[in-house]
Short mmCIF file of N, CA, C and O in Angstrom, two decimals:
data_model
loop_
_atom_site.label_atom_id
_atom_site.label_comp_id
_atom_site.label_asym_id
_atom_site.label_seq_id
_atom_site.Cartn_x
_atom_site.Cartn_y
_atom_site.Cartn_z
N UNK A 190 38.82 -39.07 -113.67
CA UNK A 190 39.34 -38.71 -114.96
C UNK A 190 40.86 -38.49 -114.88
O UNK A 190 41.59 -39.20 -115.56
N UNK A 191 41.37 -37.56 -114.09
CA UNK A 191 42.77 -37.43 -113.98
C UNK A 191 43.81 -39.32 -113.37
O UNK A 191 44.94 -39.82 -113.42
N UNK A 192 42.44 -39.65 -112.86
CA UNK A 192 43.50 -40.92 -112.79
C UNK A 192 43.91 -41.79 -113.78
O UNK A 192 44.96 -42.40 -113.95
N UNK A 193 42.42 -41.69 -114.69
CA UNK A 193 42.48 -42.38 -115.87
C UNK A 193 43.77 -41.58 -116.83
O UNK A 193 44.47 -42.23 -117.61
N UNK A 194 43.86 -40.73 -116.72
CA UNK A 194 44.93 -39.49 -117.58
C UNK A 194 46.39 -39.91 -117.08
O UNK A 194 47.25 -39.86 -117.95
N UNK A 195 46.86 -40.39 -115.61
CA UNK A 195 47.68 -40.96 -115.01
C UNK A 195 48.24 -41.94 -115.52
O UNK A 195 49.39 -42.22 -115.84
N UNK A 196 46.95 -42.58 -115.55
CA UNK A 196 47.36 -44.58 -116.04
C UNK A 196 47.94 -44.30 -117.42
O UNK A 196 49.16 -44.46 -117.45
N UNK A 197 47.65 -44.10 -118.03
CA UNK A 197 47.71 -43.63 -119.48
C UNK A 197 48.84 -42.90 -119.81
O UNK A 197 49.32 -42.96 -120.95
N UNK A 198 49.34 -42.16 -118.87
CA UNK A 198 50.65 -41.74 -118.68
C UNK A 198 51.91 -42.49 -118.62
O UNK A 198 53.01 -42.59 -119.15
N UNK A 199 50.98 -43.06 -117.45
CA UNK A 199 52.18 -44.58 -117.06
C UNK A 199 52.45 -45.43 -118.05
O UNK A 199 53.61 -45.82 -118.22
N UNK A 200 51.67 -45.75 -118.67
CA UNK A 200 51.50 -46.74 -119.20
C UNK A 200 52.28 -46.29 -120.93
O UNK A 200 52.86 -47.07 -121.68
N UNK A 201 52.06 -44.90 -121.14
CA UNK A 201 52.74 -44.17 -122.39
C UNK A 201 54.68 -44.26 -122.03
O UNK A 201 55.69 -44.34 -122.73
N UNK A 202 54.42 -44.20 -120.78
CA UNK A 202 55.81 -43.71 -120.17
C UNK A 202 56.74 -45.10 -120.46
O UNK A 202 57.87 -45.25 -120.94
N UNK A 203 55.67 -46.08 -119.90
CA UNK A 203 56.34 -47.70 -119.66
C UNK A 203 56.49 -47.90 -121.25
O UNK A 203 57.66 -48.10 -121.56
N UNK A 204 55.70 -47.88 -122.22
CA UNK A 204 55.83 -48.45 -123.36
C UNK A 204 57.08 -47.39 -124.21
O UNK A 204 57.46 -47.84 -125.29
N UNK A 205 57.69 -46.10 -123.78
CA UNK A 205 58.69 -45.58 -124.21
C UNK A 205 59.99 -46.10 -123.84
O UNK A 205 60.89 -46.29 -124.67
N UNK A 206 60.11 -46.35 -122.47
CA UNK A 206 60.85 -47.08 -121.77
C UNK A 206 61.15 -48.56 -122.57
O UNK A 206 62.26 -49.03 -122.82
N UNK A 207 60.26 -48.93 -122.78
CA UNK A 207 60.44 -50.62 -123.19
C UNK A 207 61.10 -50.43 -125.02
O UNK A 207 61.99 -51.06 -125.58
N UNK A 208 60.43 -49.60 -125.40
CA UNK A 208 60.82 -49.35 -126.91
C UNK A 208 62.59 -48.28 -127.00
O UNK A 208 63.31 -47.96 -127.94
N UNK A 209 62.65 -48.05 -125.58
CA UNK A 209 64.00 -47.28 -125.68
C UNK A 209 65.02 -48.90 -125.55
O UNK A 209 65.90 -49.23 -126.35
N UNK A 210 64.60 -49.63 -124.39
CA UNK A 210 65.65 -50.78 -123.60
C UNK A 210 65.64 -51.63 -125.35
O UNK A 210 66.57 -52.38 -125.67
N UNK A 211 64.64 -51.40 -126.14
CA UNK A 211 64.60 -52.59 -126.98
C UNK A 211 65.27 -51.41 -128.59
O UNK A 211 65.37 -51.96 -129.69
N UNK A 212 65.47 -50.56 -128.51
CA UNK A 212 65.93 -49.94 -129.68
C UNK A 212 67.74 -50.06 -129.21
O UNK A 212 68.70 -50.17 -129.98
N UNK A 213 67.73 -49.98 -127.69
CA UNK A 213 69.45 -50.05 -127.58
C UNK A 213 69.93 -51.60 -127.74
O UNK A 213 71.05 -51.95 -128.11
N UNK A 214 68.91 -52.40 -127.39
CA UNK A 214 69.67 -53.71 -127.67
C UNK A 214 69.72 -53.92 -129.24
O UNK A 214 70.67 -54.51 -129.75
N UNK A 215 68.33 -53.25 -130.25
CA UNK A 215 68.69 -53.60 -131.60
C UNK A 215 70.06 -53.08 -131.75
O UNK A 215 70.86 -53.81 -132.34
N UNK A 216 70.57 -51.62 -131.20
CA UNK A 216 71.54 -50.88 -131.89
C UNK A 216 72.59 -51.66 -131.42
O UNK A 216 73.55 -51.64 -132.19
N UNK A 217 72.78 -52.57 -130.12
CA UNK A 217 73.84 -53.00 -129.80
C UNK A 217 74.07 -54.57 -130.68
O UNK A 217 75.16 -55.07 -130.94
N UNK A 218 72.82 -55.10 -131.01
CA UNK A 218 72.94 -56.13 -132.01
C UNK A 218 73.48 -56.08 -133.42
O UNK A 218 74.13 -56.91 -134.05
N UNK A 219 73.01 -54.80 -133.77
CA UNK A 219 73.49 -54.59 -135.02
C UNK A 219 74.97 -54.35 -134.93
O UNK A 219 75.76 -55.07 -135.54
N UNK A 220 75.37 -53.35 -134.17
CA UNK A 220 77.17 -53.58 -134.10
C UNK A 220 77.72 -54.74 -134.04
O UNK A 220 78.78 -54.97 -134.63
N UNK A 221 76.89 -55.90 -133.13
CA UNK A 221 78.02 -56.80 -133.22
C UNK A 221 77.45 -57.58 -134.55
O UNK A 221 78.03 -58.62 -134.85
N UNK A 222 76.56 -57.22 -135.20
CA UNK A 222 76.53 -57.99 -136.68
C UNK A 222 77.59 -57.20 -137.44
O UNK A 222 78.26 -57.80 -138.29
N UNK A 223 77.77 -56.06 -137.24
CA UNK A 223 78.72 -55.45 -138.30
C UNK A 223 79.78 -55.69 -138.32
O UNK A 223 80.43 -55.77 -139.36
N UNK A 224 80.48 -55.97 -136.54
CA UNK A 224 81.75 -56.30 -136.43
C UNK A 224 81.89 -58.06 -136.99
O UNK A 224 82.87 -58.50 -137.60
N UNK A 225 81.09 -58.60 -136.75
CA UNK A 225 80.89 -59.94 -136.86
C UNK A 225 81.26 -60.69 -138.68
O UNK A 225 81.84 -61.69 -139.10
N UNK A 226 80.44 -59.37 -139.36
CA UNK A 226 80.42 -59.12 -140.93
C UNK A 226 82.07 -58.66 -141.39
O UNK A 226 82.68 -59.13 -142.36
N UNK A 227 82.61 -57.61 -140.40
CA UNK A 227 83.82 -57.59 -140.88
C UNK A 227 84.52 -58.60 -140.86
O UNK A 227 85.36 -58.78 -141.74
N UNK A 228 84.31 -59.55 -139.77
CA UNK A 228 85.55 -60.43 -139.22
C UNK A 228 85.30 -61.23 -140.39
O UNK A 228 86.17 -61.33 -141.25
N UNK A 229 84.55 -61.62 -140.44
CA UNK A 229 83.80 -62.75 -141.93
C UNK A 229 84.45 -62.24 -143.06
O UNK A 229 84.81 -62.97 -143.98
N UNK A 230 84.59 -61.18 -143.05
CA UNK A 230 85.12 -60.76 -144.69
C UNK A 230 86.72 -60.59 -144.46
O UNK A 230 87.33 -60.51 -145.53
N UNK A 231 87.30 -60.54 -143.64
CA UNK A 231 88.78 -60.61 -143.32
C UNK A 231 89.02 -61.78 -143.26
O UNK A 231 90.12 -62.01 -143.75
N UNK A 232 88.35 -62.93 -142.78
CA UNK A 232 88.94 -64.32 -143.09
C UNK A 232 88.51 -64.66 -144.40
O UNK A 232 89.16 -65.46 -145.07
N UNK A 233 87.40 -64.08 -144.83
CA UNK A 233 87.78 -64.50 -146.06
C UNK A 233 88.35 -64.23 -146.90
O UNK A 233 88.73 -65.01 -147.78
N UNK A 234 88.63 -62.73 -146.85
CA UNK A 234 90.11 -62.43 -147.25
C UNK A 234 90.90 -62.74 -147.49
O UNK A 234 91.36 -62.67 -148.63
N UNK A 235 91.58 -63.38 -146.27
CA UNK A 235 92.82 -64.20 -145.16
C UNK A 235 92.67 -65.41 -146.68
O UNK A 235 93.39 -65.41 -147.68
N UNK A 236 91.40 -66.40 -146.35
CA UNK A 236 91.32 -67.46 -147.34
C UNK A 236 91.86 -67.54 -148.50
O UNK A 236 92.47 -68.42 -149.10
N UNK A 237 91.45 -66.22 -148.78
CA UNK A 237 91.49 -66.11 -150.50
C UNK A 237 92.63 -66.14 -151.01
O UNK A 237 92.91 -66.71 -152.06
N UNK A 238 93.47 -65.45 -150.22
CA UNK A 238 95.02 -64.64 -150.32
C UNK A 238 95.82 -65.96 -150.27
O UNK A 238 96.48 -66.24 -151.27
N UNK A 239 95.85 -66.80 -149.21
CA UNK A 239 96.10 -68.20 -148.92
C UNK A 239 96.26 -69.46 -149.59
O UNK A 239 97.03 -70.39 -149.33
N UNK A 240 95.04 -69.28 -150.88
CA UNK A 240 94.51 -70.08 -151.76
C UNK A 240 94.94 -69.49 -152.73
O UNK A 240 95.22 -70.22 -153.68
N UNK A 241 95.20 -67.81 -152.93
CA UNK A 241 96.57 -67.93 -153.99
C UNK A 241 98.12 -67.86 -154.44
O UNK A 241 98.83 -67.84 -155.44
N UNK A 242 98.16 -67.82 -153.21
CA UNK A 242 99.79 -67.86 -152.73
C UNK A 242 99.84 -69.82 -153.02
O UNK A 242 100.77 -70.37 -153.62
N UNK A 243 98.93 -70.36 -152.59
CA UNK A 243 99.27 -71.96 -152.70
C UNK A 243 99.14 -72.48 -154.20
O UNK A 243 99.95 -73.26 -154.69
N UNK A 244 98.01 -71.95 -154.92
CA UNK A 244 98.35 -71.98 -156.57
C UNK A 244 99.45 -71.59 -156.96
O UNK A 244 100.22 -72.23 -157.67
N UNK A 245 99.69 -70.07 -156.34
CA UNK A 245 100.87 -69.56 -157.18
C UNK A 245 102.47 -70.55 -156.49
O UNK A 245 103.42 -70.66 -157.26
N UNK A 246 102.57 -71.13 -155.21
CA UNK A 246 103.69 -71.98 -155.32
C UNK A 246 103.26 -73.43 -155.66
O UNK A 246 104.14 -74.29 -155.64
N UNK A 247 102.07 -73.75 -155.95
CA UNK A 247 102.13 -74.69 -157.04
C UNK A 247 102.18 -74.90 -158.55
O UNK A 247 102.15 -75.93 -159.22
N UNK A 248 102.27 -73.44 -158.93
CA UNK A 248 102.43 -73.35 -160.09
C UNK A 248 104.55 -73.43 -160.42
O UNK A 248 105.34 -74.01 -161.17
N UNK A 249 104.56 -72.65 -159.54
CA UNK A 249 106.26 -72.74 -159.27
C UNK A 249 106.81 -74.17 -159.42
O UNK A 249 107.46 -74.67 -160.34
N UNK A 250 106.39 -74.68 -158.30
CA UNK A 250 106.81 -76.43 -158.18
C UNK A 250 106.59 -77.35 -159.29
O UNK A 250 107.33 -78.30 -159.54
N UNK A 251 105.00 -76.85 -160.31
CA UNK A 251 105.25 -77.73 -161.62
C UNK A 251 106.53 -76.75 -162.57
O UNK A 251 107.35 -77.48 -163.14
N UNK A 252 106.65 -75.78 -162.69
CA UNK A 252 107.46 -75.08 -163.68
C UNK A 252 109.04 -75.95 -162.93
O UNK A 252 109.86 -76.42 -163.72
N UNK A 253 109.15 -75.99 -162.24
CA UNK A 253 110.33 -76.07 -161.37
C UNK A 253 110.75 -77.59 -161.80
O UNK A 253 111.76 -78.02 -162.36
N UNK A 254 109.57 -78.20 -161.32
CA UNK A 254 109.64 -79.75 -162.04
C UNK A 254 109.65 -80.55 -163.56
O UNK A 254 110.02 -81.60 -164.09
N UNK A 255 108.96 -79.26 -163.87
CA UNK A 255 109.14 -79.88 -165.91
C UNK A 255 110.42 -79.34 -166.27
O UNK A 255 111.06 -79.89 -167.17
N UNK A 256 110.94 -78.17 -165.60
CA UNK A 256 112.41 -77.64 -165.69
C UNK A 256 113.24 -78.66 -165.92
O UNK A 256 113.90 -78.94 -166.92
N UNK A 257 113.06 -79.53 -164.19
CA UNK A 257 114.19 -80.56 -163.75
C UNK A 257 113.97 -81.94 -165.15
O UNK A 257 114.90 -82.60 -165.60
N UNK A 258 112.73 -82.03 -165.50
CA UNK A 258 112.58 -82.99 -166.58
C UNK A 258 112.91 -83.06 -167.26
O UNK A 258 113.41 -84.14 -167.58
N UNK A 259 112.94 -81.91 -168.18
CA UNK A 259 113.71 -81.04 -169.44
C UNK A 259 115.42 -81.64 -169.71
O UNK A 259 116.00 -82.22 -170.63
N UNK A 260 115.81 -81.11 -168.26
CA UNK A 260 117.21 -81.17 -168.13
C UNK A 260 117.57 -82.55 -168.03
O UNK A 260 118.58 -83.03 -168.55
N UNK A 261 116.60 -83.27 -167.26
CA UNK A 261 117.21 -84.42 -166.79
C UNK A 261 116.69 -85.14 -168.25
O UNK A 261 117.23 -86.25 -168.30
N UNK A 262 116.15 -84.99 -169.01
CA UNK A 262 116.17 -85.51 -170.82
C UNK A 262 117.38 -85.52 -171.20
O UNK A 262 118.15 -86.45 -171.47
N UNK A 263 117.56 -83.56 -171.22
CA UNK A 263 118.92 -83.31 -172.38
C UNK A 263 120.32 -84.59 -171.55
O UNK A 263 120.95 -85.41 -172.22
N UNK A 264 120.46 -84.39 -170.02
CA UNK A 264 121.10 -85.26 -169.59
C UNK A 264 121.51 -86.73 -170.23
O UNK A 264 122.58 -87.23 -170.60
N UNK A 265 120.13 -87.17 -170.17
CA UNK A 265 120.29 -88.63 -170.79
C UNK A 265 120.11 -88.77 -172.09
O UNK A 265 119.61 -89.83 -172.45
N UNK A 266 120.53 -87.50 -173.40
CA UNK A 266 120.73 -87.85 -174.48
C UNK A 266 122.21 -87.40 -174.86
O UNK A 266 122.85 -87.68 -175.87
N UNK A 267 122.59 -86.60 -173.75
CA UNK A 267 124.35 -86.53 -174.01
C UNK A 267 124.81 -87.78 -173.53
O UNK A 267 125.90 -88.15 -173.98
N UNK A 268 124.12 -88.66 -172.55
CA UNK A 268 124.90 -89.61 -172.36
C UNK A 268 124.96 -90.70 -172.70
O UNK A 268 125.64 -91.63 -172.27
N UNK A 269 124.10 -90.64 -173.67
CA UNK A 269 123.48 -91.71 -174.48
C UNK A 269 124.51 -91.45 -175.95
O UNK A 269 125.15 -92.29 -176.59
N UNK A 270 124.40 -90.25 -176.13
CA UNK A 270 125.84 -89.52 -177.27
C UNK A 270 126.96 -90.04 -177.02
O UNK A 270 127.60 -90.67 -177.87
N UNK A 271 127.46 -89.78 -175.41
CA UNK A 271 128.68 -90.31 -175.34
C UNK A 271 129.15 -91.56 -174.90
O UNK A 271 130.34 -91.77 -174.66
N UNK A 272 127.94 -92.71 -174.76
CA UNK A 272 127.63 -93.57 -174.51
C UNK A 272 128.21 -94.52 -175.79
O UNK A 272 128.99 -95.47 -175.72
N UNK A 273 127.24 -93.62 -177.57
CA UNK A 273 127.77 -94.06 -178.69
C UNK A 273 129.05 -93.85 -179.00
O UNK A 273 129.59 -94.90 -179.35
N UNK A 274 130.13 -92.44 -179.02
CA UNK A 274 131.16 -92.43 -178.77
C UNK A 274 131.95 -93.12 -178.35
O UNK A 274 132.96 -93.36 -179.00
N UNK A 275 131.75 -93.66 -177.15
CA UNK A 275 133.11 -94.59 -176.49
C UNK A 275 132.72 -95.86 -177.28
O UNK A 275 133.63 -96.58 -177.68
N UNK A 276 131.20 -96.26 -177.57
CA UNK A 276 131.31 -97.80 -178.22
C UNK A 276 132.49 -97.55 -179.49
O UNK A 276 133.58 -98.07 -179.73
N UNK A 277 131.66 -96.42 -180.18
CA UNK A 277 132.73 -96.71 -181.89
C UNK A 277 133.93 -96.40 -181.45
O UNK A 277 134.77 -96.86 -182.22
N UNK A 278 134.43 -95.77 -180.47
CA UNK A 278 135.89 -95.25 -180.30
C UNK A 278 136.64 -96.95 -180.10
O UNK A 278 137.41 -97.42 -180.94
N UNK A 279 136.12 -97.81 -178.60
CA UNK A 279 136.27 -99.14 -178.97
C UNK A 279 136.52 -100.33 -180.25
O UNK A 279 137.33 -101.17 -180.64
N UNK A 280 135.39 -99.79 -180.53
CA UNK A 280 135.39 -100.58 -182.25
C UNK A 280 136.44 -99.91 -183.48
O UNK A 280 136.84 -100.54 -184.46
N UNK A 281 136.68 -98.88 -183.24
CA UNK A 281 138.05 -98.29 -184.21
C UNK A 281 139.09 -98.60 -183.31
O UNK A 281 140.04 -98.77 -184.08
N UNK A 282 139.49 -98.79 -182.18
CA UNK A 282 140.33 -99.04 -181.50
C UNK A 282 140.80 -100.25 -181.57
O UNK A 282 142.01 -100.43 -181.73
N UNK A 283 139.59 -101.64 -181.43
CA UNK A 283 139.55 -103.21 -182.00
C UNK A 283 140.46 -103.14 -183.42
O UNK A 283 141.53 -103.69 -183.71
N UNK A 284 139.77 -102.44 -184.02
CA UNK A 284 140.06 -102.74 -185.55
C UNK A 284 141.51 -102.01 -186.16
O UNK A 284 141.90 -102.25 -187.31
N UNK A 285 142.13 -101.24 -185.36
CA UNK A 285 143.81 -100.78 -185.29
C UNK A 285 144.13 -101.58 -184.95
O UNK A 285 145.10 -102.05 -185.55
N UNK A 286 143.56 -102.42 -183.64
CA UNK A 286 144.61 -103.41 -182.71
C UNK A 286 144.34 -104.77 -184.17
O UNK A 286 145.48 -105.10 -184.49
N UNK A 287 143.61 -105.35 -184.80
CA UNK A 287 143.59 -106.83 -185.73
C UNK A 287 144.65 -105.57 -186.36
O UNK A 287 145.78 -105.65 -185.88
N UNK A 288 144.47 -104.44 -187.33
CA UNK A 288 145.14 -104.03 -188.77
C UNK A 288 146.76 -104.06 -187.96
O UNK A 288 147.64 -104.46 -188.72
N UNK A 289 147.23 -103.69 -186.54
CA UNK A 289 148.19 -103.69 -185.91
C UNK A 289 149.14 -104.76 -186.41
O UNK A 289 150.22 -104.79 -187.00
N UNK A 290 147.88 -106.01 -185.72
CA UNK A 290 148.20 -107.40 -185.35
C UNK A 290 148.99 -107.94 -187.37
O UNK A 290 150.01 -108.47 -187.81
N UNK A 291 148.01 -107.50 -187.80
CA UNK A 291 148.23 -108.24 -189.35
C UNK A 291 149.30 -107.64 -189.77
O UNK A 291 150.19 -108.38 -190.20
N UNK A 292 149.59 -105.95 -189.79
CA UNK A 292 150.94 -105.95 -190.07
C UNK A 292 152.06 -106.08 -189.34
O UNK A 292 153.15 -106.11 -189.91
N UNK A 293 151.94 -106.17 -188.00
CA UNK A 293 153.17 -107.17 -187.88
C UNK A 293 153.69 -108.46 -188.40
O UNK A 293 154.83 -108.72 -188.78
N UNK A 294 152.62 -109.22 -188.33
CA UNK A 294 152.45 -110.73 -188.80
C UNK A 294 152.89 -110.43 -190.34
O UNK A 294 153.46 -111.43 -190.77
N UNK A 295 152.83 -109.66 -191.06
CA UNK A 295 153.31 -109.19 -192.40
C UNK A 295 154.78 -109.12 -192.22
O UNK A 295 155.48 -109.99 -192.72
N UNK A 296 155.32 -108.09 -191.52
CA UNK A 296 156.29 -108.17 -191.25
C UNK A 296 157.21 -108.77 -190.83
O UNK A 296 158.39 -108.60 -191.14
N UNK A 297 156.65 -109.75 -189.88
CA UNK A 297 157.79 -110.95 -189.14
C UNK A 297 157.93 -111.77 -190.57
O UNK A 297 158.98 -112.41 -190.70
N UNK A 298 156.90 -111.83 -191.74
CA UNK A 298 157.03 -113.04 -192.57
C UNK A 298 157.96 -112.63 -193.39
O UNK A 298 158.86 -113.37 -193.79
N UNK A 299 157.79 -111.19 -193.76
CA UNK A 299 159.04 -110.61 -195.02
C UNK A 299 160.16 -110.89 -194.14
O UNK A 299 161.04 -111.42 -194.82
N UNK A 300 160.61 -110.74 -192.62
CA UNK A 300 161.87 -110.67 -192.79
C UNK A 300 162.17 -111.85 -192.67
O UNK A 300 163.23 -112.12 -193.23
N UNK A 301 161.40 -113.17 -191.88
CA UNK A 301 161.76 -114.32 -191.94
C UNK A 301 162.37 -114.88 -193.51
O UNK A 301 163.40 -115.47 -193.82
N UNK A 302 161.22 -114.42 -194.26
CA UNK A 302 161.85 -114.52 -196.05
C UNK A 302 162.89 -114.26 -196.48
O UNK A 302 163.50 -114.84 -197.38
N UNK A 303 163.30 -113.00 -195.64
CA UNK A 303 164.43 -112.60 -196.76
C UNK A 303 165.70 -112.80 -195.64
O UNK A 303 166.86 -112.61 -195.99
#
């Protein structure tokens, strides 16, 4: 009887033992799931932050670029302004140089006349 009380001992003893070696490896598993869970949520973090810093300087680069568009419009309608300018300035300039031309030619004839 006492041996049987022994075994039974042992055997209570061994199965505490085995449920201790196997409760420290859960506890040591679970830490590295937790640390594992943080790291996961810091890169994705990392990601997130990443992905809006790159919207937000792509939002820059279109503002930046319809800017340069804008300007480079108004550009080519002043110069298109002063483009018309120098033509008519030409064409009033032509048309002094014939009204020039005719009154001289007026003039050489009166004095040849008289």
């Amino acid at each position: 009887e006492e041996q049987v009380i022994q075994r039974v001992l042992n055997q209570t003893e061994a199965i505490a033992t085995r449920l201790d070696e196997t409760s420290a490896r859960g506890a040591a598993s679970m830490r590295r799931a937790r640390a594992y869970r943080a790291t996961l949520r810091r890169r994705l973090r990392s990601a997130v932050e990443s992905e809006r810093s790159q919207e937000s300087r792509a939002e820059t680069t279109a503002a930046e670029f319809e800017a340069a568009q804008a300007k480079l419009r108004a550009t080519e309608a002043k110069l298109e302004r002063a483009t018309a300018r120098a033509e008519q300035t030409e064409a009033l300039n032509r048309e002094l140089e014939a009204q020039s031309k005719t009154s001289s030619q007026a003039g050489s004839i009166r004095i040849d006349y008289l």
